[in-house]
Amino acid sequence: MIGQFISIEGIEGAGKSTQLAFIQRYLIEKGIKLVVTREPGGTDLGEQIRTLLLTPTETAMAVDTELLLMFAARAEHIEQVIKPALERGDWVLSDRFVDATFAYQGGGRGIDIQRISTLSDWALKGLQTDVTFLFDLPVELGQQRVINRNQGIDRFEQEKVDFFQRIRESYLSRAQHEPNRIKVIDASKSIVEIEQQLATLLDNLIIN
Ligand code: Z5A
């Protein structure tokens, strides 16, 4: 069996971290060798870039700087972690990948999608996820969950509802254009219902 590349996506409060743990457990129980990683991050350098990107600052970061830092971290991640794992035949499960850039920097920040596509072609060199699980839910519900989680707020989580609304729309529009790769999961459902849906989707991936 060749390695599969899976990413998970969604707006804040969508339950990615919760379901990442389930997917990891499920695949390991099926005997799959799995590398679990995240973006921005996943490498020493990438984690340093993540700190730069998430730490709130007094002066706003230019949107192009944010975009380029995302791709700098990603270039390192692809070379050091993702490609070697897939070449070994391992599976890769990444908490976010390039769809996040189209949604957050494209939809959220308003950067021209064509410019993001150019960078994406250049950095990914044809690499793309085999499947992406998009955890979708109303923005207000996601924000309520983040408040209830009661952790610190990062630079992105400081943004207002309409920022996350644009991101949600952008994710859903990508999913509409690539239904075979991007599987939309109704993240407003209970954790158990979501796990059941994921198990079916993962079984299909294992069989194929
Ligand atoms: N970013 C970007 O802009 N461009 C890029 O290219 C990339 C990233 C790659 C960091 O991402 C930021 O980077 C992110 C986008 C930007 N900023 N934002 N927002 P991150 O993925 O590390 O951060 P995050 O979005 O905050 O993800 P998270 O910590 O994994 O949170 P989550 O998805 O909300 O997951 P959770 O902690 O599992 O769930 C939140 C709470 O809801 C928690 O208390 C759960 O117990 C609860 N929960 C989960 N599922 C359910 C269900 N089904 N019902 C009820 N309650 C639930």
PDB file of C-alpha atoms and ligand atoms in Angstrom:
ATOM      1  CA  MET A   1       0.000   0.000   0.000  1.00  0.00           C
ATOM      2  CA  ILE A   2       1.386   3.426  -0.856  1.00  0.00           C
ATOM      3  CA  GLY A   3       1.347   6.254   1.655  1.00  0.00           C
ATOM      4  CA  GLN A   4      -1.696   8.510   1.715  1.00  0.00           C
ATOM      5  CA  PHE A   5      -1.527  12.220   2.500  1.00  0.00           C
ATOM      6  CA  ILE A   6      -4.432  13.439   4.661  1.00  0.00           C
ATOM      7  CA  SER A   7      -5.021  16.953   5.957  1.00  0.00           C
ATOM      8  CA  ILE A   8      -7.703  18.350   8.219  1.00  0.00           C
ATOM      9  CA  GLU A   9      -9.073  21.863   7.929  1.00  0.00           C
ATOM     10  CA  GLY A  10     -11.682  24.176   9.353  1.00  0.00           C
ATOM     11  CA  ILE A  11     -12.311  27.490  11.050  1.00  0.00           C
ATOM     12  CA  GLU A  12     -11.541  27.972  14.737  1.00  0.00           C
ATOM     13  CA  GLY A  13     -13.569  25.812  17.089  1.00  0.00           C
ATOM     14  CA  ALA A  14     -14.328  23.256  14.367  1.00  0.00           C
ATOM     15  CA  GLY A  15     -12.909  20.424  16.496  1.00  0.00           C
ATOM     16  CA  LYS A  16      -9.834  19.589  14.385  1.00  0.00           C
ATOM     17  CA  SER A  17      -7.633  18.720  17.366  1.00  0.00           C
ATOM     18  CA  THR A  18     -10.354  16.494  18.819  1.00  0.00           C
ATOM     19  CA  GLN A  19     -10.811  14.584  15.552  1.00  0.00           C
ATOM     20  CA  LEU A  20      -7.096  14.455  14.751  1.00  0.00           C
ATOM     21  CA  ALA A  21      -6.667  12.284  17.845  1.00  0.00           C
ATOM     22  CA  PHE A  22      -9.482   9.991  16.653  1.00  0.00           C
ATOM     23  CA  ILE A  23      -8.065   9.643  13.112  1.00  0.00           C
ATOM     24  CA  GLN A  24      -4.613   8.897  14.527  1.00  0.00           C
ATOM     25  CA  ARG A  25      -5.982   6.175  16.862  1.00  0.00           C
ATOM     26  CA  TYR A  26      -8.142   4.678  14.117  1.00  0.00           C
ATOM     27  CA  LEU A  27      -5.371   4.411  11.527  1.00  0.00           C
ATOM     28  CA  ILE A  28      -2.806   3.056  13.990  1.00  0.00           C
ATOM     29  CA  GLU A  29      -5.313   0.370  15.070  1.00  0.00           C
ATOM     30  CA  LYS A  30      -5.547  -0.618  11.384  1.00  0.00           C
ATOM     31  CA  GLY A  31      -1.776  -1.145  11.342  1.00  0.00           C
ATOM     32  CA  ILE A  32      -0.932   1.951   9.303  1.00  0.00           C
ATOM     33  CA  LYS A  33       2.432   3.658   9.829  1.00  0.00           C
ATOM     34  CA  LEU A  34       1.520   7.270  10.315  1.00  0.00           C
ATOM     35  CA  VAL A  35       3.369  10.570  10.640  1.00  0.00           C
ATOM     36  CA  VAL A  36       1.256  13.182  12.438  1.00  0.00           C
ATOM     37  CA  THR A  37       2.264  16.769  11.837  1.00  0.00           C
ATOM     38  CA  ARG A  38       0.889  20.303  11.554  1.00  0.00           C
ATOM     39  CA  GLU A  39       1.042  23.625   9.740  1.00  0.00           C
ATOM     40  CA  PRO A  40       2.345  26.121  10.229  1.00  0.00           C
ATOM     41  CA  GLY A  41       5.051  24.031  11.912  1.00  0.00           C
ATOM     42  CA  GLY A  42       6.064  20.391  11.798  1.00  0.00           C
ATOM     43  CA  THR A  43       9.830  21.098  11.689  1.00  0.00           C
ATOM     44  CA  ASP A  44      12.197  22.989  14.023  1.00  0.00           C
ATOM     45  CA  LEU A  45      12.306  25.961  11.672  1.00  0.00           C
ATOM     46  CA  GLY A  46       8.583  25.719  10.908  1.00  0.00           C
ATOM     47  CA  GLU A  47       7.720  25.820  14.613  1.00  0.00           C
ATOM     48  CA  GLN A  48       9.799  29.000  14.982  1.00  0.00           C
ATOM     49  CA  ILE A  49       7.903  30.520  12.054  1.00  0.00           C
ATOM     50  CA  ARG A  50       4.636  29.390  13.704  1.00  0.00           C
ATOM     51  CA  THR A  51       5.529  31.369  16.825  1.00  0.00           C
ATOM     52  CA  LEU A  52       6.138  34.465  14.670  1.00  0.00           C
ATOM     53  CA  LEU A  53       2.806  33.974  12.916  1.00  0.00           C
ATOM     54  CA  LEU A  54       0.627  33.299  15.952  1.00  0.00           C
ATOM     55  CA  THR A  55       2.040  35.659  18.560  1.00  0.00           C
ATOM     56  CA  PRO A  56      -0.038  38.847  18.800  1.00  0.00           C
ATOM     57  CA  THR A  57       2.051  41.937  17.938  1.00  0.00           C
ATOM     58  CA  GLU A  58       1.530  45.655  18.498  1.00  0.00           C
ATOM     59  CA  THR A  59       2.226  46.471  14.839  1.00  0.00           C
ATOM     60  CA  ALA A  60       0.058  44.555  12.352  1.00  0.00           C
ATOM     61  CA  MET A  61       1.983  42.098  10.156  1.00  0.00           C
ATOM     62  CA  ALA A  62       1.724  42.893   6.411  1.00  0.00           C
ATOM     63  CA  VAL A  63      -0.535  40.368   4.701  1.00  0.00           C
ATOM     64  CA  ASP A  64       2.166  39.466   2.154  1.00  0.00           C
ATOM     65  CA  THR A  65       4.614  38.767   4.990  1.00  0.00           C
ATOM     66  CA  GLU A  66       2.049  36.447   6.553  1.00  0.00           C
ATOM     67  CA  LEU A  67       1.529  34.676   3.222  1.00  0.00           C
ATOM     68  CA  LEU A  68       5.239  34.224   2.535  1.00  0.00           C
ATOM     69  CA  LEU A  69       5.926  32.969   6.064  1.00  0.00           C
ATOM     70  CA  MET A  70       3.187  30.341   5.622  1.00  0.00           C
ATOM     71  CA  PHE A  71       4.873  29.139   2.437  1.00  0.00           C
ATOM     72  CA  ALA A  72       8.374  29.297   3.949  1.00  0.00           C
ATOM     73  CA  ALA A  73       7.243  27.023   6.786  1.00  0.00           C
ATOM     74  CA  ARG A  74       5.478  24.783   4.260  1.00  0.00           C
ATOM     75  CA  ALA A  75       8.513  24.454   1.961  1.00  0.00           C
ATOM     76  CA  GLU A  76      10.558  23.229   4.933  1.00  0.00           C
ATOM     77  CA  HIS A  77       7.741  20.907   6.030  1.00  0.00           C
ATOM     78  CA  ILE A  78       7.433  19.320   2.582  1.00  0.00           C
ATOM     79  CA  GLU A  79      11.185  18.731   2.212  1.00  0.00           C
ATOM     80  CA  GLN A  80      11.928  17.552   5.760  1.00  0.00           C
ATOM     81  CA  VAL A  81       8.786  15.682   6.741  1.00  0.00           C
ATOM     82  CA  ILE A  82       6.037  15.104   4.167  1.00  0.00           C
ATOM     83  CA  LYS A  83       7.987  13.945   1.112  1.00  0.00           C
ATOM     84  CA  PRO A  84      10.351  11.618   3.027  1.00  0.00           C
ATOM     85  CA  ALA A  85       7.408  10.009   4.858  1.00  0.00           C
ATOM     86  CA  LEU A  86       5.385   9.413   1.681  1.00  0.00           C
ATOM     87  CA  GLU A  87       8.477   8.059  -0.097  1.00  0.00           C
ATOM     88  CA  ARG A  88       8.939   5.537   2.754  1.00  0.00           C
ATOM     89  CA  GLY A  89       5.312   4.459   2.223  1.00  0.00           C
ATOM     90  CA  ASP A  90       4.102   5.964   5.517  1.00  0.00           C
ATOM     91  CA  TRP A  91       0.847   7.905   5.729  1.00  0.00           C
ATOM     92  CA  VAL A  92       0.911  11.583   6.641  1.00  0.00           C
ATOM     93  CA  LEU A  93      -1.804  13.263   8.718  1.00  0.00           C
ATOM     94  CA  SER A  94      -1.353  17.025   8.766  1.00  0.00           C
ATOM     95  CA  ASP A  95      -3.341  19.459  10.875  1.00  0.00           C
ATOM     96  CA  ARG A  96      -3.830  21.984   8.024  1.00  0.00           C
ATOM     97  CA  PHE A  97      -2.018  22.271   4.659  1.00  0.00           C
ATOM     98  CA  VAL A  98      -2.306  24.525   1.605  1.00  0.00           C
ATOM     99  CA  ASP A  99      -6.131  24.788   1.616  1.00  0.00           C
ATOM    100  CA  ALA A 100      -5.722  26.843   4.813  1.00  0.00           C
ATOM    101  CA  THR A 101      -3.693  29.427   2.905  1.00  0.00           C
ATOM    102  CA  PHE A 102      -6.332  29.793   0.185  1.00  0.00           C
ATOM    103  CA  ALA A 103      -9.011  30.142   2.890  1.00  0.00           C
ATOM    104  CA  TYR A 104      -7.225  32.352   5.462  1.00  0.00           C
ATOM    105  CA  GLN A 105      -4.858  34.481   3.358  1.00  0.00           C
ATOM    106  CA  GLY A 106      -7.131  34.373   0.266  1.00  0.00           C
ATOM    107  CA  GLY A 107     -10.661  34.502   1.705  1.00  0.00           C
ATOM    108  CA  GLY A 108      -9.788  36.009   5.086  1.00  0.00           C
ATOM    109  CA  ARG A 109      -7.070  38.546   4.207  1.00  0.00           C
ATOM    110  CA  GLY A 110      -8.256  39.173   0.643  1.00  0.00           C
ATOM    111  CA  ILE A 111      -5.005  38.300  -1.175  1.00  0.00           C
ATOM    112  CA  ASP A 112      -5.574  37.587  -4.880  1.00  0.00           C
ATOM    113  CA  ILE A 113      -6.087  33.828  -5.325  1.00  0.00           C
ATOM    114  CA  GLN A 114      -3.984  33.852  -8.514  1.00  0.00           C
ATOM    115  CA  ARG A 115      -0.954  35.061  -6.543  1.00  0.00           C
ATOM    116  CA  ILE A 116      -1.487  32.320  -3.962  1.00  0.00           C
ATOM    117  CA  SER A 117      -1.823  29.744  -6.751  1.00  0.00           C
ATOM    118  CA  THR A 118       1.485  30.862  -8.237  1.00  0.00           C
ATOM    119  CA  LEU A 119       3.238  30.423  -4.888  1.00  0.00           C
ATOM    120  CA  SER A 120       1.472  27.127  -4.305  1.00  0.00           C
ATOM    121  CA  ASP A 121       2.566  25.686  -7.677  1.00  0.00           C
ATOM    122  CA  TRP A 122       6.108  26.808  -6.956  1.00  0.00           C
ATOM    123  CA  ALA A 123       6.339  25.432  -3.400  1.00  0.00           C
ATOM    124  CA  LEU A 124       4.284  22.238  -3.725  1.00  0.00           C
ATOM    125  CA  LYS A 125       5.716  21.113  -7.098  1.00  0.00           C
ATOM    126  CA  GLY A 126       2.674  18.939  -7.806  1.00  0.00           C
ATOM    127  CA  LEU A 127       2.233  17.616  -4.257  1.00  0.00           C
ATOM    128  CA  GLN A 128      -1.356  17.681  -2.978  1.00  0.00           C
ATOM    129  CA  THR A 129      -3.330  15.876  -0.304  1.00  0.00           C
ATOM    130  CA  ASP A 130      -5.093  12.642  -1.269  1.00  0.00           C
ATOM    131  CA  VAL A 131      -7.953  13.609   0.995  1.00  0.00           C
ATOM    132  CA  THR A 132      -8.760  16.663   3.086  1.00  0.00           C
ATOM    133  CA  PHE A 133     -11.411  16.548   5.801  1.00  0.00           C
ATOM    134  CA  LEU A 134     -13.036  19.960   6.066  1.00  0.00           C
ATOM    135  CA  PHE A 135     -14.776  20.389   9.429  1.00  0.00           C
ATOM    136  CA  ASP A 136     -17.506  22.893   8.712  1.00  0.00           C
ATOM    137  CA  LEU A 137     -19.736  24.690  11.184  1.00  0.00           C
ATOM    138  CA  PRO A 138     -21.338  28.131  11.676  1.00  0.00           C
ATOM    139  CA  VAL A 139     -18.765  30.719  12.763  1.00  0.00           C
ATOM    140  CA  GLU A 140     -20.683  31.680  15.913  1.00  0.00           C
ATOM    141  CA  LEU A 141     -20.774  28.061  17.118  1.00  0.00           C
ATOM    142  CA  GLY A 142     -17.021  27.703  16.539  1.00  0.00           C
ATOM    143  CA  GLN A 143     -16.326  30.892  18.465  1.00  0.00           C
ATOM    144  CA  GLN A 144     -18.519  29.749  21.342  1.00  0.00           C
ATOM    145  CA  ARG A 145     -16.527  26.523  21.554  1.00  0.00           C
ATOM    146  CA  VAL A 146     -13.237  28.452  21.598  1.00  0.00           C
ATOM    147  CA  ILE A 147     -14.536  30.646  24.458  1.00  0.00           C
ATOM    148  CA  ASN A 148     -15.616  27.534  26.388  1.00  0.00           C
ATOM    149  CA  ARG A 149     -12.193  25.930  25.799  1.00  0.00           C
ATOM    150  CA  ASN A 150     -10.782  28.825  27.818  1.00  0.00           C
ATOM    151  CA  GLN A 151      -7.232  28.963  26.359  1.00  0.00           C
ATOM    152  CA  GLY A 152      -5.159  31.996  25.319  1.00  0.00           C
ATOM    153  CA  ILE A 153      -6.158  33.822  22.109  1.00  0.00           C
ATOM    154  CA  ASP A 154      -3.621  33.822  19.218  1.00  0.00           C
ATOM    155  CA  ARG A 155      -3.160  36.470  16.488  1.00  0.00           C
ATOM    156  CA  PHE A 156      -5.784  34.874  14.197  1.00  0.00           C
ATOM    157  CA  GLU A 157      -8.312  34.250  16.952  1.00  0.00           C
ATOM    158  CA  GLN A 158      -8.362  38.021  17.639  1.00  0.00           C
ATOM    159  CA  GLU A 159     -10.136  38.533  14.295  1.00  0.00           C
ATOM    160  CA  LYS A 160     -13.859  39.333  13.998  1.00  0.00           C
ATOM    161  CA  VAL A 161     -16.790  37.194  12.835  1.00  0.00           C
ATOM    162  CA  ASP A 162     -16.772  38.431   9.197  1.00  0.00           C
ATOM    163  CA  PHE A 163     -13.102  37.358   8.806  1.00  0.00           C
ATOM    164  CA  PHE A 164     -14.031  33.773   9.754  1.00  0.00           C
ATOM    165  CA  GLN A 165     -17.205  33.964   7.667  1.00  0.00           C
ATOM    166  CA  ARG A 166     -15.114  34.710   4.552  1.00  0.00           C
ATOM    167  CA  ILE A 167     -12.761  31.848   5.454  1.00  0.00           C
ATOM    168  CA  ARG A 168     -15.668  29.437   5.850  1.00  0.00           C
ATOM    169  CA  GLU A 169     -17.093  30.460   2.463  1.00  0.00           C
ATOM    170  CA  SER A 170     -13.706  30.127   0.838  1.00  0.00           C
ATOM    171  CA  TYR A 171     -13.216  26.591   2.223  1.00  0.00           C
ATOM    172  CA  LEU A 172     -16.704  25.551   1.078  1.00  0.00           C
ATOM    173  CA  SER A 173     -16.127  26.947  -2.398  1.00  0.00           C
ATOM    174  CA  ARG A 174     -12.869  24.962  -2.712  1.00  0.00           C
ATOM    175  CA  ALA A 175     -14.699  21.837  -1.548  1.00  0.00           C
ATOM    176  CA  GLN A 176     -17.369  22.414  -4.199  1.00  0.00           C
ATOM    177  CA  HIS A 177     -14.695  22.570  -6.910  1.00  0.00           C
ATOM    178  CA  GLU A 178     -12.795  19.507  -5.645  1.00  0.00           C
ATOM    179  CA  PRO A 179     -15.418  17.177  -4.135  1.00  0.00           C
ATOM    180  CA  ASN A 180     -13.288  14.049  -4.603  1.00  0.00           C
ATOM    181  CA  ARG A 181     -10.386  15.441  -2.582  1.00  0.00           C
ATOM    182  CA  ILE A 182     -12.124  17.680  -0.043  1.00  0.00           C
ATOM    183  CA  LYS A 183     -14.734  15.908   2.108  1.00  0.00           C
ATOM    184  CA  VAL A 184     -17.003  18.243   4.045  1.00  0.00           C
ATOM    185  CA  ILE A 185     -17.883  17.027   7.552  1.00  0.00           C
ATOM    186  CA  ASP A 186     -20.726  18.659   9.486  1.00  0.00           C
ATOM    187  CA  ALA A 187     -18.736  19.706  12.565  1.00  0.00           C
ATOM    188  CA  SER A 188     -21.836  20.910  14.421  1.00  0.00           C
ATOM    189  CA  LYS A 189     -22.775  17.253  15.030  1.00  0.00           C
ATOM    190  CA  SER A 190     -21.768  15.316  18.136  1.00  0.00           C
ATOM    191  CA  ILE A 191     -18.217  13.982  18.481  1.00  0.00           C
ATOM    192  CA  VAL A 192     -19.491  10.374  18.187  1.00  0.00           C
ATOM    193  CA  GLU A 193     -21.464  11.087  14.988  1.00  0.00           C
ATOM    194  CA  ILE A 194     -18.424  12.748  13.429  1.00  0.00           C
ATOM    195  CA  GLU A 195     -16.215   9.802  14.393  1.00  0.00           C
ATOM    196  CA  GLN A 196     -18.638   7.417  12.673  1.00  0.00           C
ATOM    197  CA  GLN A 197     -18.541   9.446   9.459  1.00  0.00           C
ATOM    198  CA  LEU A 198     -14.758   9.639   9.597  1.00  0.00           C
ATOM    199  CA  ALA A 199     -14.432   5.888  10.150  1.00  0.00           C
ATOM    200  CA  THR A 200     -16.398   5.227   6.933  1.00  0.00           C
ATOM    201  CA  LEU A 201     -14.307   7.708   4.944  1.00  0.00           C
ATOM    202  CA  LEU A 202     -11.058   6.270   6.348  1.00  0.00           C
ATOM    203  CA  ASP A 203     -12.147   2.695   5.556  1.00  0.00           C
ATOM    204  CA  ASN A 204     -12.689   3.741   1.917  1.00  0.00           C
ATOM    205  CA  LEU A 205      -9.232   5.259   1.825  1.00  0.00           C
ATOM    206  CA  ILE A 206      -7.632   2.103   3.275  1.00  0.00           C
ATOM    207  CA  ILE A 207      -9.430  -0.163   0.763  1.00  0.00           C
ATOM    208  CA  ASN A 208      -8.419   1.993  -2.203  1.00  0.00           C
TER     209      ASN A 208
HETATM  210  N1  Z5A B   1      -3.205  29.432   9.250  1.00  0.00           N
HETATM  211  C1  Z5A B   1      -3.271  30.311   8.168  1.00  0.00           C
HETATM  212  O1  Z5A B   1      -3.747  31.450   8.315  1.00  0.00           O
HETATM  213  N2  Z5A B   1      -2.800  29.920   6.954  1.00  0.00           N
HETATM  214  C2  Z5A B   1      -2.241  28.702   6.755  1.00  0.00           C
HETATM  215  O2  Z5A B   1      -1.800  28.401   5.628  1.00  0.00           O
HETATM  216  C3  Z5A B   1      -2.174  27.800   7.866  1.00  0.00           C
HETATM  217  C4  Z5A B   1      -2.674  28.206   9.086  1.00  0.00           C
HETATM  218  C5  Z5A B   1      -1.564  26.444   7.671  1.00  0.00           C
HETATM  219  C6  Z5A B   1      -3.193  28.116  13.639  1.00  0.00           C
HETATM  220  O3  Z5A B   1      -3.874  26.987  13.272  1.00  0.00           O
HETATM  221  C7  Z5A B   1      -3.628  29.288  12.821  1.00  0.00           C
HETATM  222  O4  Z5A B   1      -2.879  29.351  11.595  1.00  0.00           O
HETATM  223  C8  Z5A B   1      -5.058  29.181  12.414  1.00  0.00           C
HETATM  224  C9  Z5A B   1      -5.080  29.418  10.915  1.00  0.00           C
HETATM  225  C10 Z5A B   1      -3.701  29.879  10.565  1.00  0.00           C
HETATM  226  N3  Z5A B   1      -5.750  30.186  13.116  1.00  0.00           N
HETATM  227  N4  Z5A B   1      -6.924  30.202  13.463  1.00  0.00           N
HETATM  228  N5  Z5A B   1      -7.960  30.369  13.853  1.00  0.00           N
HETATM  229  P1  Z5A B   1      -4.315  25.868  14.294  1.00  0.00           P
HETATM  230  O5  Z5A B   1      -4.970  24.828  13.462  1.00  0.00           O
HETATM  231  O6  Z5A B   1      -3.178  25.456  15.128  1.00  0.00           O
HETATM  232  O7  Z5A B   1      -5.360  26.593  15.299  1.00  0.00           O
HETATM  233  P2  Z5A B   1      -6.898  26.434  15.513  1.00  0.00           P
HETATM  234  O8  Z5A B   1      -7.682  26.755  14.306  1.00  0.00           O
HETATM  235  O9  Z5A B   1      -7.209  27.251  16.720  1.00  0.00           O
HETATM  236  O10 Z5A B   1      -7.138  24.864  15.742  1.00  0.00           O
HETATM  237  P3  Z5A B   1      -7.348  23.944  17.028  1.00  0.00           P
HETATM  238  O11 Z5A B   1      -6.579  24.393  18.227  1.00  0.00           O
HETATM  239  O12 Z5A B   1      -7.118  22.562  16.562  1.00  0.00           O
HETATM  240  O13 Z5A B   1      -8.836  24.158  17.413  1.00  0.00           O
HETATM  241  P4  Z5A B   1     -10.141  23.428  16.959  1.00  0.00           P
HETATM  242  O14 Z5A B   1     -10.234  23.047  15.585  1.00  0.00           O
HETATM  243  O15 Z5A B   1     -11.154  24.392  17.337  1.00  0.00           O
HETATM  244  O16 Z5A B   1     -10.205  22.070  17.763  1.00  0.00           O
HETATM  245  P5  Z5A B   1     -10.607  21.576  19.231  1.00  0.00           P
HETATM  246  O17 Z5A B   1      -9.722  22.159  20.277  1.00  0.00           O
HETATM  247  O18 Z5A B   1     -10.655  20.131  19.055  1.00  0.00           O
HETATM  248  O19 Z5A B   1     -12.138  22.064  19.481  1.00  0.00           O
HETATM  249  C11 Z5A B   1     -12.479  23.263  20.123  1.00  0.00           C
HETATM  250  C12 Z5A B   1     -13.391  22.979  21.363  1.00  0.00           C
HETATM  251  O20 Z5A B   1     -14.617  22.400  20.922  1.00  0.00           O
HETATM  252  C13 Z5A B   1     -12.807  22.007  22.389  1.00  0.00           C
HETATM  253  O21 Z5A B   1     -13.136  22.443  23.680  1.00  0.00           O
HETATM  254  C14 Z5A B   1     -13.505  20.678  22.081  1.00  0.00           C
HETATM  255  O22 Z5A B   1     -13.638  19.864  23.197  1.00  0.00           O
HETATM  256  C15 Z5A B   1     -14.852  21.147  21.562  1.00  0.00           C
HETATM  257  N6  Z5A B   1     -15.435  20.247  20.548  1.00  0.00           N
HETATM  258  C16 Z5A B   1     -14.778  19.612  19.550  1.00  0.00           C
HETATM  259  N7  Z5A B   1     -15.635  18.922  18.790  1.00  0.00           N
HETATM  260  C17 Z5A B   1     -16.863  19.120  19.306  1.00  0.00           C
HETATM  261  C18 Z5A B   1     -18.175  18.660  18.957  1.00  0.00           C
HETATM  262  N8  Z5A B   1     -18.392  17.878  17.902  1.00  0.00           N
HETATM  263  N9  Z5A B   1     -19.209  19.084  19.708  1.00  0.00           N
HETATM  264  C19 Z5A B   1     -19.014  19.891  20.776  1.00  0.00           C
HETATM  265  N10 Z5A B   1     -17.804  20.358  21.175  1.00  0.00           N
HETATM  266  C20 Z5A B   1     -16.748  19.970  20.449  1.00  0.00           C
END
